[in-house]
Short mmCIF file of C-alpha atoms in Angstrom, two decimals:
data_model
loop_
_atom_site.label_atom_id
_atom_site.label_comp_id
_atom_site.label_asym_id
_atom_site.label_seq_id
_atom_site.Cartn_x
_atom_site.Cartn_y
_atom_site.Cartn_z
CA MET A 1 -6.75 -7.05 -12.20
CA THR A 2 -3.45 -5.16 -12.12
CA ALA A 3 -2.02 -3.85 -8.84
CA ARG A 4 -2.29 -0.09 -9.32
CA VAL A 5 -0.60 0.89 -6.04
CA TRP A 6 3.19 0.94 -5.90
CA MET A 7 5.39 1.24 -2.79
CA LEU A 8 8.77 2.94 -3.13
CA GLY A 9 11.69 0.69 -2.20
CA SER A 10 14.35 1.47 0.40
CA GLY A 11 17.96 2.30 -0.28
CA GLY A 12 20.70 -0.28 -0.02
CA ARG A 13 21.27 -3.78 -1.32
CA THR A 14 17.84 -5.15 -0.33
CA PRO A 15 15.37 -2.40 -1.23
CA PHE A 16 12.25 -4.58 -1.32
CA VAL A 17 12.50 -6.62 1.87
CA GLY A 18 9.01 -7.05 3.29
CA HIS A 19 7.19 -5.60 0.25
CA PHE A 20 3.76 -6.83 -0.80
CA ARG A 21 1.20 -5.57 -3.30
CA GLY A 22 -1.92 -6.82 -4.95
CA ALA A 23 -5.48 -6.28 -6.09
CA ARG A 24 -8.88 -7.85 -5.52
CA VAL A 25 -12.48 -7.36 -6.56
CA LEU A 26 -14.94 -7.73 -3.70
CA GLY A 27 -18.50 -7.35 -4.92
CA GLY A 28 -18.69 -4.03 -6.74
CA VAL A 29 -15.47 -2.70 -5.18
CA ARG A 30 -12.00 -2.80 -6.72
CA LEU A 31 -9.27 -2.88 -4.06
CA TRP A 32 -5.55 -2.24 -4.61
CA TRP A 33 -2.73 -2.17 -2.05
CA ALA A 34 1.01 -1.95 -1.61
CA GLY A 35 2.96 -2.12 1.60
CA ARG A 36 6.05 -3.21 3.42
CA ILE A 37 6.56 -4.81 6.80
CA ALA A 38 9.77 -5.87 8.54
CA SER A 39 11.73 -3.91 5.94
CA SER A 40 14.79 -3.65 8.20
CA ALA A 41 14.71 -7.37 9.05
CA SER A 42 16.69 -10.10 7.37
CA VAL A 43 15.63 -11.10 3.88
CA GLU A 44 14.12 -14.32 5.29
CA ASP A 45 12.12 -12.53 8.01
CA GLY A 46 10.99 -9.82 5.59
CA TRP A 47 9.81 -12.51 3.17
CA ALA A 48 7.90 -14.31 5.94
CA ALA A 49 6.25 -11.07 7.08
CA ALA A 50 5.30 -10.10 3.52
CA GLU A 51 3.90 -13.59 2.86
CA GLU A 52 1.74 -13.29 5.97
CA ALA A 53 0.47 -9.90 4.77
CA ARG A 54 -0.22 -11.30 1.29
CA ASP A 55 -2.13 -14.22 2.82
CA ALA A 56 -4.20 -11.84 4.96
CA MET A 57 -5.17 -9.80 1.91
CA ALA A 58 -5.85 -12.90 -0.22
CA GLY A 59 -8.24 -14.14 2.45
CA LEU A 60 -10.48 -11.08 2.34
CA LEU A 61 -14.16 -11.99 2.13
CA GLY A 62 -17.32 -10.00 1.80
CA ALA A 63 -18.43 -6.98 -0.09
CA GLY A 64 -20.05 -3.63 0.53
CA ASP A 65 -19.00 -0.15 -0.41
CA ALA A 66 -15.42 1.12 -0.67
CA GLU A 67 -15.32 2.18 3.00
CA THR A 68 -16.52 -1.23 4.18
CA VAL A 69 -13.93 -3.02 2.05
CA LEU A 70 -11.15 -0.73 3.36
CA ALA A 71 -12.21 -1.41 6.95
CA THR A 72 -12.17 -5.16 6.22
CA ALA A 73 -8.68 -4.92 4.68
CA ALA A 74 -7.36 -2.88 7.63
CA ALA A 75 -8.83 -5.43 10.03
CA ALA A 76 -7.14 -8.25 8.09
CA LEU A 77 -3.77 -6.56 8.54
CA SER A 78 -4.42 -6.14 12.26
CA GLY A 79 -4.48 -9.95 12.41
CA LEU A 80 -0.82 -10.25 11.41
CA GLY A 81 1.37 -12.05 13.90
CA ALA A 82 2.46 -10.19 17.02
CA ARG A 83 6.07 -10.75 15.94
CA TRP A 84 5.51 -8.44 12.95
CA LEU A 85 3.14 -5.93 14.51
CA ALA A 86 5.47 -5.37 17.49
CA ARG A 87 8.05 -3.94 15.08
CA GLN A 88 5.76 -0.93 14.42
CA ASP A 89 7.17 -0.60 10.90
CA LEU A 90 4.15 -1.36 8.70
CA SER A 91 3.74 1.08 5.80
CA VAL A 92 0.74 0.49 3.55
CA LEU A 93 -1.62 2.23 1.15
CA LEU A 94 -5.05 0.67 0.57
CA VAL A 95 -7.19 2.15 -2.22
CA ALA A 96 -10.77 1.08 -2.97
CA ALA A 97 -13.00 2.27 -5.78
CA ASP A 98 -16.72 1.82 -6.26
CA ALA A 99 -19.42 3.64 -8.22
CA ARG A 100 -19.11 6.62 -5.85
CA GLY A 101 -15.35 7.13 -6.33
CA CYS A 102 -12.00 6.30 -4.71
CA ARG A 103 -11.36 6.05 -1.00
CA ALA A 104 -8.11 5.22 0.78
CA THR A 105 -6.57 4.49 4.13
CA ALA A 106 -2.87 4.25 4.94
CA SER A 107 -0.12 4.15 7.53
CA GLY A 108 3.60 4.85 7.56
CA LEU A 109 3.64 7.18 4.57
CA SER A 110 5.29 10.56 3.99
CA SER A 111 3.24 11.16 0.82
CA VAL A 112 0.98 9.70 -1.84
CA HIS A 113 1.40 10.56 -5.51
CA GLY A 114 -0.78 9.77 -8.49
CA CYS A 115 -0.09 9.27 -12.17
CA ILE A 116 -2.86 11.09 -13.99
CA ALA A 117 -2.80 11.33 -17.78
CA GLY A 118 0.85 10.25 -17.77
CA THR A 119 2.05 12.83 -15.23
CA TRP A 120 3.00 12.09 -11.62
CA ARG A 121 1.85 14.63 -9.05
CA PRO A 122 1.42 14.75 -5.28
CA LEU A 123 -2.06 13.87 -4.03
CA ALA A 124 -1.37 13.83 -0.27
CA THR A 125 1.62 15.36 1.50
CA SER A 126 -0.21 15.91 4.79
CA GLY A 127 -3.47 14.82 6.36
CA PRO A 128 -4.88 11.41 7.23
CA LEU A 129 -2.92 9.42 4.62
CA VAL A 130 0.40 10.70 5.99
CA SER A 131 1.26 9.09 9.31
CA GLU A 132 3.73 7.09 11.33
CA PRO A 133 4.25 3.38 10.61
CA GLY A 134 1.84 0.93 12.21
CA LEU A 135 -1.62 -0.38 11.48
CA PRO A 136 -3.75 1.71 9.14
CA ARG A 137 -6.68 3.58 10.55
CA ALA A 138 -9.94 2.13 9.34
CA HIS A 139 -11.20 5.66 8.60
CA ALA A 140 -11.23 6.18 4.83
CA VAL A 141 -10.69 9.45 2.98
CA SER A 142 -11.37 10.47 -0.60
CA LEU A 143 -8.49 10.02 -3.01
CA GLU A 144 -8.30 11.34 -6.54
CA GLU A 145 -8.68 8.67 -9.22
CA ALA A 146 -5.35 7.91 -10.89
CA ASP A 147 -3.92 5.46 -13.37
CA ARG A 148 -1.49 4.46 -10.62
CA TRP A 149 -0.76 5.58 -7.05
CA LEU A 150 2.68 5.77 -5.45
CA ALA A 151 3.05 5.25 -1.70
CA VAL A 152 6.18 6.90 -0.30
CA PRO A 153 7.18 5.38 3.07
CA SER A 154 7.95 7.63 6.05
CA GLY A 155 11.42 9.10 5.76
CA ALA A 156 11.68 8.55 2.00
CA THR A 157 11.39 11.01 -0.86
CA VAL A 158 10.27 10.54 -4.44
CA PRO A 159 13.33 9.85 -6.58
CA THR A 160 13.95 11.29 -10.00
CA GLY A 161 14.20 8.76 -12.79
CA ASP A 162 12.39 5.48 -13.30
CA LEU A 163 9.67 5.24 -10.62
CA ALA A 164 8.64 1.76 -11.73
CA ALA A 165 12.15 0.42 -11.09
CA ALA A 166 12.30 2.29 -7.75
CA CYS A 167 9.15 0.34 -6.80
CA GLY A 168 10.40 -3.03 -8.07
CA VAL A 169 8.02 -3.09 -11.01
CA HIS A 170 9.32 -4.61 -14.22
CA ALA A 171 7.47 -4.50 -17.54
#
């Protein structure tokens, strides 16, 4: 399953320090995520933090509806090492879809955009998906179905040009 959530990179020479993304199927729920942690750390520390986040998401077990899976994923991230959580710089978008639709939870985002029928448009510029960095709230909200979602970290804006490249995605 393809990771359908992208996280915008930072400016500078190391735009993807601490980035992680992925996808899982848990029972009848499809789960996608993208995030970054320790993005202002050294490349080595950012890699270690991202690997820990990837391991937490790879270890998800169980099933249920989209809200249950999102709560499980948020709880998995809360188990990251104190060294990383103390930084208070986690930005993440978790999206889960089941037969009833799409739900999401997030932290550290200034906006969420969706690519629908080949056109990018804002889906959330305020509200529960827009918040300060830190652990995501387990409370899930409805999110419009999209071919792809773009998570824009706090303090960043959507660039013009190639969004895939700005997110570190290569064909």
